[in-house]
CSV table of C-alpha atoms (C1' of nucleotides) in Angstrom, one decimal:
chain,number,residue,atom,x,y,z
A,770,MET,CA,0.1,0.1,-0.2
A,771,SER,CA,2.9,2.5,0.9
A,772,LEU,CA,4.6,2.4,-2.6
A,773,ALA,CA,1.7,4.3,-4.0
A,774,HIS,CA,2.4,7.2,-1.3
A,775,THR,CA,6.0,6.5,-1.5
A,776,ILE,CA,6.6,6.9,-5.2
A,777,LEU,CA,3.3,10.2,-4.7
A,778,ALA,CA,5.6,12.2,-1.9
A,779,THR,CA,8.8,11.3,-3.6
A,780,LEU,CA,6.5,13.0,-7.4
A,781,GLY,CA,5.9,15.9,-4.7
A,782,SER,CA,9.3,17.5,-5.4
A,783,GLU,CA,10.0,17.1,-8.8
A,784,SER,CA,9.5,14.9,-11.5
A,785,TYR,CA,11.0,11.7,-12.3
A,786,SER,CA,10.8,8.9,-15.1
A,787,GLY,CA,10.5,5.5,-13.6
A,788,TYR,CA,14.8,4.7,-13.3
A,789,ASP,CA,14.7,7.8,-11.6
A,790,LEU,CA,12.8,6.9,-9.2
A,791,TRP,CA,14.9,3.2,-8.8
A,792,LYS,CA,17.3,5.0,-8.4
A,793,LYS,CA,16.4,7.2,-5.9
A,794,PHE,CA,14.8,4.5,-4.5
A,795,SER,CA,18.0,2.7,-4.5
A,796,GLN,CA,19.9,5.1,-2.6
A,797,THR,CA,18.3,7.7,-0.5
A,798,SER,CA,15.1,5.9,0.5
A,799,LYS,CA,16.8,2.8,1.0
A,800,TYR,CA,16.4,3.1,5.0
A,801,TYR,CA,12.7,2.7,4.3
A,802,TRP,CA,11.4,1.2,1.9
A,803,GLN,CA,12.2,-1.0,-0.9
A,804,ALA,CA,11.4,-1.5,-4.0
A,805,THR,CA,12.2,-3.1,-7.9
A,806,GLN,CA,12.1,-1.5,-10.8
A,807,GLN,CA,9.2,-3.7,-11.7
A,808,GLN,CA,7.1,-2.6,-9.0
A,809,ILE,CA,8.2,0.5,-9.8
A,810,TYR,CA,6.6,-0.2,-13.1
A,811,ARG,CA,3.9,-1.1,-12.5
A,812,GLU,CA,2.4,1.1,-9.5
A,813,LEU,CA,3.5,4.1,-11.7
A,814,GLY,CA,0.6,2.1,-14.7
A,815,LYS,CA,-1.8,2.3,-11.8
A,816,LEU,CA,-1.2,5.6,-10.3
A,817,GLU,CA,-1.5,7.2,-14.0
A,818,LYS,CA,-4.8,5.1,-14.7
A,819,GLU,CA,-6.7,6.6,-11.3
A,820,GLY,CA,-4.9,10.2,-12.3
A,821,ALA,CA,-2.9,10.3,-9.5
A,822,ILE,CA,0.3,11.2,-11.8
A,823,ILE,CA,0.3,12.2,-15.4
A,824,SER,CA,3.2,11.0,-18.1
A,825,GLU,CA,4.9,13.5,-20.7
A,826,LEU,CA,6.8,11.4,-23.0
A,827,ILE,CA,10.6,13.3,-23.6
A,828,PRO,CA,12.6,12.1,-26.8
A,829,GLN,CA,15.6,11.7,-26.3
A,830,GLU,CA,18.8,11.1,-28.9
A,831,GLY,CA,21.2,9.0,-28.1
A,832,ARG,CA,19.4,7.3,-25.4
A,833,PRO,CA,15.8,5.5,-25.1
A,834,ASN,CA,13.3,8.0,-24.9
A,835,LYS,CA,11.5,9.0,-21.3
A,836,LYS,CA,8.0,8.9,-19.8
A,837,LEU,CA,9.1,12.4,-17.3
A,838,TYR,CA,6.0,11.9,-14.2
A,839,GLN,CA,4.3,14.5,-12.1
A,840,VAL,CA,1.6,14.8,-9.3
A,841,THR,CA,-2.1,16.1,-10.1
A,842,ASP,CA,-4.1,17.5,-7.3
A,843,LYS,CA,-5.6,14.6,-7.2
A,844,GLY,CA,-2.8,12.5,-5.8
A,845,ILE,CA,-2.1,15.4,-3.6
A,846,GLU,CA,-5.5,14.9,-2.0
A,847,LYS,CA,-4.8,11.0,-2.1
A,848,LEU,CA,-1.6,11.4,-0.2
A,849,LYS,CA,-3.0,13.9,2.3
A,850,THR,CA,-6.0,11.3,3.1
A,851,TRP,CA,-3.2,8.4,3.6
A,852,LEU,CA,-1.2,10.4,6.0
A,853,LEU,CA,-4.0,11.8,7.9
A,854,GLU,CA,-5.1,7.9,8.4
A,855,PRO,CA,-3.1,6.5,11.3
A,856,ALA,CA,-0.5,3.8,10.6
A,857,GLU,CA,-0.1,0.2,12.2
A,858,PRO,CA,3.6,-0.6,12.9
A,859,MET,CA,5.1,-3.3,10.7
A,860,SER,CA,4.7,-6.4,10.8
A,861,ILE,CA,8.4,-8.4,11.5
A,862,ARG,CA,9.6,-11.7,9.4
A,863,GLU,CA,13.0,-12.2,10.8
A,864,GLU,CA,14.2,-15.3,8.4
A,865,LEU,CA,17.1,-15.6,10.8
A,866,LEU,CA,15.3,-15.9,14.2
A,867,VAL,CA,13.4,-19.2,11.9
A,868,LYS,CA,16.7,-20.5,11.7
A,869,VAL,CA,17.5,-20.2,15.2
A,870,ILE,CA,14.6,-22.0,16.4
A,871,ALA,CA,15.6,-24.7,13.9
A,872,SER,CA,18.9,-24.9,14.4
A,873,ARG,CA,19.6,-27.4,16.8
A,874,LEU,CA,18.5,-29.7,13.4
A,875,VAL,CA,22.3,-28.6,12.8
A,876,SER,CA,25.7,-28.3,14.0
A,877,LYS,CA,25.4,-25.6,16.6
A,878,SER,CA,28.6,-23.9,14.4
A,879,VAL,CA,25.9,-23.3,10.9
A,880,ILE,CA,24.0,-21.1,12.9
A,881,LEU,CA,26.7,-19.4,14.5
A,882,GLN,CA,28.5,-18.1,11.7
A,883,GLU,CA,25.5,-17.5,10.1
A,884,ILE,CA,24.8,-14.9,13.2
A,885,GLU,CA,28.3,-13.7,12.6
A,886,ARG,CA,28.0,-12.9,9.3
A,887,HIS,CA,24.9,-11.2,9.3
A,888,ARG,CA,26.5,-8.7,11.9
A,889,GLN,CA,30.2,-8.1,9.4
A,890,ILE,CA,26.8,-7.5,7.0
A,891,HIS,CA,25.0,-4.8,9.2
A,892,LEU,CA,28.5,-3.7,10.7
A,893,GLN,CA,29.2,-2.7,6.6
A,894,LYS,CA,25.6,-1.0,6.3
A,895,LEU,CA,26.4,1.4,9.6
A,896,SER,CA,29.6,2.7,9.2
A,897,GLU,CA,27.9,3.5,5.6
A,898,TYR,CA,25.2,5.6,7.0
A,899,LYS,CA,27.7,7.2,9.5
A,900,GLU,CA,29.5,8.3,6.7
A,901,ILE,CA,26.5,9.9,5.3
A,902,GLU,CA,26.0,11.5,8.9
A,903,GLN,CA,28.7,12.8,8.8
A,904,ARG,CA,28.1,14.2,5.1
A,905,GLU,CA,25.3,15.9,5.0
A,906,PHE,CA,24.1,16.0,7.9
A,907,SER,CA,26.8,17.8,10.4
A,908,ASP,CA,24.8,20.7,11.4
A,909,ILE,CA,21.8,19.9,12.2
A,910,SER,CA,20.2,23.1,13.2
A,911,GLN,CA,21.0,24.9,9.8
A,912,LEU,CA,18.6,22.2,8.4
A,913,SER,CA,15.3,22.8,6.2
A,914,TYR,CA,12.1,20.7,7.6
A,915,ASP,CA,12.8,18.7,4.5
A,916,LYS,CA,15.8,17.9,5.3
A,917,LYS,CA,15.2,17.0,8.8
A,918,CYS,CA,12.7,14.8,7.9
A,919,LEU,CA,15.6,12.9,4.9
A,920,TYR,CA,18.1,13.0,8.6
A,921,VAL,CA,14.9,11.6,10.7
A,922,THR,CA,14.9,8.2,8.4
A,923,LEU,CA,18.6,8.2,8.1
A,924,ARG,CA,18.8,8.1,11.9
A,925,CYS,CA,16.5,5.2,12.3
A,926,GLY,CA,18.4,3.9,9.8
A,927,ILE,CA,21.7,3.9,11.9
A,928,ARG,CA,19.9,2.9,15.3
A,929,TYR,CA,18.2,-0.4,13.6
A,930,GLU,CA,21.9,-1.4,12.2
A,931,THR,CA,22.8,-0.3,16.2
A,932,TYR,CA,20.5,-2.4,17.5
A,933,ARG,CA,21.2,-5.9,14.5
A,934,ILE,CA,24.9,-5.9,15.5
A,935,GLU,CA,23.8,-5.4,19.2
A,936,TRP,CA,21.6,-8.1,18.9
A,937,CYS,CA,23.7,-10.7,16.6
A,938,GLU,CA,26.1,-10.6,19.8
A,939,GLU,CA,24.7,-11.4,22.2
A,940,ALA,CA,23.0,-14.2,20.3
A,941,ILE,CA,26.2,-15.6,19.6
A,942,SER,CA,27.5,-15.1,22.8
A,943,LEU,CA,23.9,-17.1,24.4
A,944,LEU,CA,24.6,-19.9,21.9
A,945,SER,CA,28.1,-20.8,22.3
A,946,GLU,CA,28.2,-21.2,26.1
A,947,GLU,CA,29.2,-24.9,26.3
A,948,ALA,CA,26.4,-26.1,28.5
A,949,ASP,CA,24.5,-28.7,27.3
A,950,LYS,CA,23.3,-29.8,24.6
B,692,MET,CA,9.3,-18.3,1.4
B,693,SER,CA,10.0,-19.2,5.8
B,694,LEU,CA,6.2,-19.4,6.5
B,695,ALA,CA,6.8,-23.0,5.6
B,696,HIS,CA,10.2,-23.7,7.0
B,697,THR,CA,8.8,-22.3,10.7
B,698,ILE,CA,5.9,-24.7,10.4
B,699,LEU,CA,8.4,-27.4,9.6
B,700,ALA,CA,10.6,-26.0,12.7
B,701,THR,CA,7.5,-26.1,14.7
B,702,LEU,CA,5.9,-29.4,14.2
B,703,GLY,CA,9.9,-30.6,14.7
B,704,SER,CA,8.8,-30.9,18.2
B,705,GLU,CA,5.1,-31.8,18.3
B,706,SER,CA,2.0,-32.5,16.3
B,707,TYR,CA,-0.1,-29.4,15.9
B,708,SER,CA,-3.1,-28.9,13.9
B,709,GLY,CA,-3.6,-25.7,12.1
B,710,TYR,CA,-5.6,-24.1,14.8
B,711,ASP,CA,-3.2,-25.2,17.1
B,712,LEU,CA,-0.3,-23.5,15.0
B,713,TRP,CA,-2.3,-20.6,14.4
B,714,LYS,CA,-1.9,-19.9,17.8
B,715,LYS,CA,1.0,-20.7,18.9
B,716,PHE,CA,2.2,-18.4,16.0
B,717,SER,CA,-0.2,-15.6,18.0
B,718,GLN,CA,1.9,-16.5,20.6
B,719,THR,CA,5.3,-17.7,20.7
B,720,SER,CA,6.4,-16.9,17.2
B,721,LYS,CA,5.5,-13.7,17.2
B,722,TYR,CA,8.5,-11.9,17.6
B,723,TYR,CA,10.2,-12.9,14.4
B,724,TRP,CA,7.2,-14.2,11.9
B,725,GLN,CA,4.0,-13.6,11.7
B,726,ALA,CA,0.7,-15.1,9.9
B,727,THR,CA,-2.6,-15.5,9.4
B,728,GLN,CA,-4.5,-18.6,10.2
B,729,GLN,CA,-5.8,-18.4,6.0
B,730,GLN,CA,-2.3,-18.4,5.0
B,731,ILE,CA,-1.2,-21.4,7.5
B,732,TYR,CA,-4.1,-23.4,5.9
B,733,ARG,CA,-2.9,-22.6,2.8
B,734,GLU,CA,0.7,-23.3,3.6
B,735,LEU,CA,0.0,-26.3,5.6
B,736,GLY,CA,-2.4,-27.3,2.1
B,737,LYS,CA,1.4,-27.2,-0.1
B,738,LEU,CA,3.6,-29.2,2.8
B,739,GLU,CA,0.9,-32.2,2.3
B,740,LYS,CA,0.4,-32.2,-1.0
B,741,GLU,CA,4.9,-32.3,-2.1
B,742,GLY,CA,5.2,-34.7,0.7
B,743,ALA,CA,7.0,-33.1,3.6
B,744,ILE,CA,4.3,-33.2,6.3
B,745,ILE,CA,1.2,-36.0,6.9
B,746,SER,CA,-2.3,-35.7,8.8
B,747,GLU,CA,-4.1,-37.7,10.5
B,748,LEU,CA,-7.5,-37.3,10.8
B,749,ILE,CA,-8.7,-37.2,15.3
B,750,PRO,CA,-12.4,-37.4,15.0
B,751,GLN,CA,-13.7,-34.9,18.1
B,752,GLU,CA,-17.6,-34.9,19.9
B,753,GLY,CA,-18.5,-31.8,20.5
B,754,ARG,CA,-15.9,-30.0,18.5
B,755,PRO,CA,-15.1,-29.8,14.8
B,756,ASN,CA,-12.9,-32.7,13.7
B,757,LYS,CA,-8.9,-31.9,13.8
B,758,LYS,CA,-6.2,-32.8,11.3
B,759,LEU,CA,-3.1,-33.5,13.2
B,760,TYR,CA,0.3,-32.9,11.3
B,761,GLN,CA,3.1,-34.2,11.9
B,762,VAL,CA,6.8,-34.0,9.8
B,763,THR,CA,8.2,-36.2,7.8
B,764,ASP,CA,11.6,-37.5,6.7
B,765,LYS,CA,11.5,-35.5,3.8
B,766,GLY,CA,10.1,-32.4,5.4
B,767,ILE,CA,13.6,-32.7,7.9
B,768,GLU,CA,15.7,-32.8,5.1
B,769,LYS,CA,14.0,-29.9,3.1
B,770,LEU,CA,14.4,-28.0,6.7
B,771,LYS,CA,18.0,-29.0,7.0
B,772,THR,CA,19.1,-28.2,3.6
B,773,TRP,CA,17.5,-24.8,4.1
B,774,LEU,CA,19.2,-24.1,7.2
B,775,LEU,CA,22.5,-24.5,5.2
B,776,GLU,CA,21.2,-22.0,2.8
B,777,PRO,CA,22.6,-18.3,3.9
B,778,ALA,CA,19.8,-16.1,4.5
B,779,GLU,CA,19.9,-12.2,3.7
B,780,PRO,CA,19.3,-9.5,5.8
B,781,MET,CA,15.2,-9.1,5.6
B,782,SER,CA,14.0,-5.6,3.7
B,783,ILE,CA,13.0,-2.8,5.4
B,784,ARG,CA,9.9,-1.3,5.1
B,785,GLU,CA,8.4,1.3,7.4
B,786,GLU,CA,5.4,3.3,6.6
B,787,LEU,CA,5.9,5.4,9.5
B,788,LEU,CA,9.8,6.7,7.8
B,789,VAL,CA,7.0,7.3,4.3
B,790,LYS,CA,4.9,9.3,6.4
B,791,VAL,CA,7.5,11.4,7.7
B,792,ILE,CA,9.1,12.3,4.6
B,793,ALA,CA,5.9,12.7,2.6
B,794,SER,CA,4.4,14.8,6.3
B,795,ARG,CA,5.7,18.8,4.9
B,796,LEU,CA,2.2,17.8,3.1
B,797,VAL,CA,0.0,18.4,6.3
B,798,SER,CA,0.5,20.3,9.9
B,799,LYS,CA,3.1,19.2,12.0
B,800,SER,CA,1.1,18.1,14.8
B,801,VAL,CA,0.2,15.4,12.5
B,802,ILE,CA,3.1,13.4,12.4
B,803,LEU,CA,4.2,14.2,15.8
B,804,GLN,CA,0.8,12.6,17.0
B,805,GLU,CA,1.3,9.0,15.1
B,806,ILE,CA,4.9,8.9,16.5
B,807,GLU,CA,4.0,9.3,20.1
B,808,ARG,CA,1.2,7.2,19.4
B,809,HIS,CA,4.0,3.8,17.9
B,810,ARG,CA,6.0,5.2,21.0
B,811,GLN,CA,3.3,4.1,23.4
B,812,ILE,CA,2.4,1.4,21.3
B,813,HIS,CA,6.2,0.1,21.7
B,814,LEU,CA,6.3,0.6,25.5
B,815,GLN,CA,3.1,-1.6,25.5
B,816,LYS,CA,5.2,-3.9,23.9
B,817,LEU,CA,8.2,-3.8,25.5
B,818,SER,CA,6.6,-4.1,29.0
B,819,GLU,CA,5.1,-7.3,28.2
B,820,TYR,CA,8.1,-9.3,26.6
B,821,LYS,CA,10.0,-7.7,30.1
B,822,GLU,CA,7.4,-9.5,31.8
B,823,ILE,CA,7.7,-12.7,29.9
B,824,GLU,CA,11.5,-12.6,30.7
B,825,GLN,CA,11.4,-12.3,34.1
B,826,ARG,CA,8.6,-15.2,34.4
B,827,GLU,CA,10.4,-18.0,31.8
B,828,PHE,CA,13.8,-16.8,31.7
B,829,SER,CA,15.0,-15.3,34.9
B,830,ASP,CA,18.1,-18.0,35.4
B,831,ILE,CA,19.2,-18.3,31.5
B,832,SER,CA,22.3,-20.4,33.1
B,833,GLN,CA,20.0,-23.4,33.4
B,834,LEU,CA,18.3,-23.7,30.0
B,835,SER,CA,18.2,-25.7,27.4
B,836,TYR,CA,19.7,-25.5,24.2
B,837,ASP,CA,15.7,-25.4,22.6
B,838,LYS,CA,15.1,-22.8,25.5
B,839,LYS,CA,17.9,-20.8,25.1
B,840,CYS,CA,16.7,-20.1,21.3
B,841,LEU,CA,13.7,-19.3,22.6
B,842,TYR,CA,15.2,-16.7,24.7
B,843,VAL,CA,17.4,-15.1,22.1
B,844,THR,CA,14.1,-14.8,20.0
B,845,LEU,CA,12.7,-12.6,22.3
B,846,ARG,CA,16.3,-10.8,23.6
B,847,CYS,CA,15.6,-9.8,20.0
B,848,GLY,CA,11.9,-8.7,20.3
B,849,ILE,CA,13.1,-6.4,23.1
B,850,ARG,CA,16.2,-4.9,21.7
B,851,TYR,CA,14.0,-4.1,18.8
B,852,GLU,CA,10.5,-2.5,20.4
B,853,THR,CA,13.3,-0.9,22.4
B,854,TYR,CA,15.1,0.4,19.3
B,855,ARG,CA,11.7,1.8,18.1
B,856,ILE,CA,10.9,3.5,21.0
B,857,GLU,CA,14.4,5.6,20.9
B,858,TRP,CA,14.1,6.3,17.2
B,859,CYS,CA,10.8,8.2,18.1
B,860,GLU,CA,12.2,10.0,20.8
B,861,GLU,CA,14.9,11.4,19.0
B,862,ALA,CA,12.3,12.1,16.0
B,863,ILE,CA,10.0,13.8,18.0
B,864,SER,CA,12.7,15.8,19.5
B,865,LEU,CA,14.2,16.7,16.1
B,866,LEU,CA,11.3,17.9,13.8
B,867,SER,CA,9.2,19.6,17.1
B,868,GLU,CA,12.1,22.3,17.2
B,869,GLU,CA,10.8,25.5,16.1
B,870,ALA,CA,13.9,26.3,13.7
B,871,ASP,CA,12.3,26.9,10.3
B,872,LYS,CA,9.0,25.6,8.2
C,360,DA,C1',-29.3,-13.5,22.6
C,361,DG,C1',-25.1,-12.6,21.9
C,362,DC,C1',-20.1,-13.3,22.5
C,363,DT,C1',-15.8,-16.1,22.5
C,364,DA,C1',-13.6,-20.3,21.3
C,365,DC,C1',-13.0,-24.3,18.3
C,366,DA,C1',-12.1,-26.2,14.1
C,367,DT,C1',-11.3,-26.1,8.5
C,368,DG,C1',-11.4,-23.7,4.4
C,369,DT,C1',-12.5,-21.1,-0.3
C,370,DA,C1',-12.3,-16.9,-3.5
C,371,DA,C1',-10.5,-12.8,-4.8
C,372,DC,C1',-7.2,-9.4,-4.4
C,373,DG,C1',-3.2,-6.8,-3.6
C,374,DA,C1',2.2,-6.6,-2.9
C,375,DG,C1',6.6,-8.6,-4.0
C,376,DT,C1',9.8,-11.8,-6.6
C,377,DT,C1',12.2,-13.1,-10.3
C,378,DA,C1',12.8,-14.4,-15.6
C,379,DC,C1',12.6,-13.0,-19.6
C,380,DA,C1',12.7,-9.0,-23.7
C,381,DT,C1',14.5,-5.1,-26.8
C,382,DG,C1',18.3,-2.2,-28.1
C,383,DA,C1',21.2,1.8,-27.6
C,384,DT,C1',25.8,4.4,-25.7
C,385,DT,C1',29.6,4.8,-23.1
C,386,DA,C1',33.4,3.3,-20.5
C,387,DT,C1',37.0,-0.2,-19.0
D,1224,DA,C1',35.3,-7.4,-27.2
D,1225,DT,C1',32.6,-7.7,-22.8
D,1226,DA,C1',30.2,-5.4,-19.1
D,1227,DA,C1',27.6,-1.6,-17.3
D,1228,DT,C1',24.4,2.4,-17.5
D,1229,DC,C1',20.3,4.1,-19.4
D,1230,DA,C1',15.1,3.1,-20.0
D,1231,DT,C1',10.6,0.6,-20.3
D,1232,DG,C1',7.6,-3.1,-20.4
D,1233,DT,C1',5.3,-8.5,-20.0
D,1234,DA,C1',4.0,-12.6,-17.7
D,1235,DA,C1',4.4,-16.0,-13.9
D,1236,DC,C1',4.4,-17.1,-9.6
D,1237,DT,C1',4.6,-16.9,-4.7
D,1238,DC,C1',3.3,-14.3,-0.1
D,1239,DG,C1',0.3,-11.3,2.1
D,1240,DT,C1',-4.7,-9.9,3.3
D,1241,DT,C1',-9.8,-9.6,3.8
D,1242,DA,C1',-14.2,-11.2,3.4
D,1243,DC,C1',-16.5,-15.1,3.3
D,1244,DA,C1',-19.0,-19.8,5.0
D,1245,DT,C1',-20.3,-23.2,8.0
D,1246,DG,C1',-21.1,-25.5,12.7
D,1247,DT,C1',-21.0,-26.7,17.9
D,1248,DA,C1',-20.5,-25.6,22.2
D,1249,DG,C1',-20.4,-23.0,26.4
D,1250,DC,C1',-20.0,-18.5,29.0
D,1251,DT,C1',-22.5,-13.8,30.7
DNA sequence: AGCTACATGTAACGAGTTACATGATTAT
DNA sequence: ATAATCATGTAACTCGTTACATGTAGCT
């Protein structure tokens, strides 16, 4: 449900093509929403059909033509309505935890190594996010409201990766104790 | 993909009916995987078709008959194979963050109140989880491996709710500053 | 009389994933 | 040569959600 709204919100400040949106989603929106190219194209098609956005065909030389999308008044209204509705906390689906639960079927080192691998991935992402924080949000008192919102999403990403790393460490420590099994 | 594996893992220790599984999922599995009754029945149907589980019809008086499911050797093999494959970190989809990004379209108090509402929900869940921790996992040195795994998932839930609460507080503080807008 | 718990299912739809298809330009 | 980037799309499939359908037992 939110992909449509994320697209509308993104198109609110600037026109984008499907491809541009996909790149944006892979960059700045990645802390809070992920989408594949196909999902984006499908959603753009739906939104245009219902009149929330309109497209303009931009012929390009040397490159494939592109469709630039813009939000309509109807699209803005749709977004506003949605903003006023409460959002439920997202449901949790943690594949790694399912593996932990089932892990007695394989040797203990399998799950311990897998958790350690995840720890490394989260460490990597955390350092990446912290770099962005230093580069782009060093002086938070000077930020516009829009930039502040972006910063808030980045902070969420930073806190998320931190929580994951800490959990991985706790899990490794708890599960590697040689008490029984 | 993991729902099937969660079911197999759960049936590994004991036989359950679809209804029993659903209740289990609403109770002890809720920190890491959520599923509706319908999803569970559909998945049980698929798993039985492929021979990973078998059912036994238990006639009951006064109550509807039930189907008790058991894992087969084939099911155990399926689980083991899956356990040895690496799992990717789950993708993040945070509706609340999408709302933050789009929030300049409505008055600031709308988003602030929504974040505060989420903070309350997470506070509620955290205290619930901490109660379970005290009640069932007070002496962790005495736990069996299986119980320890359960504890690890509970710790993940506790850390998750904590991270969420802290982020909500930071977001409220950052966004309520009267710098500009 | 109405609600909750028990118990299983079908149908339809919405959202996410993966594979396939096309084709030019630019950089290595 | 070949890989990456730009650019848009179709098709098939899986997974998640919501609504509908049925029926008993026990509690308030």
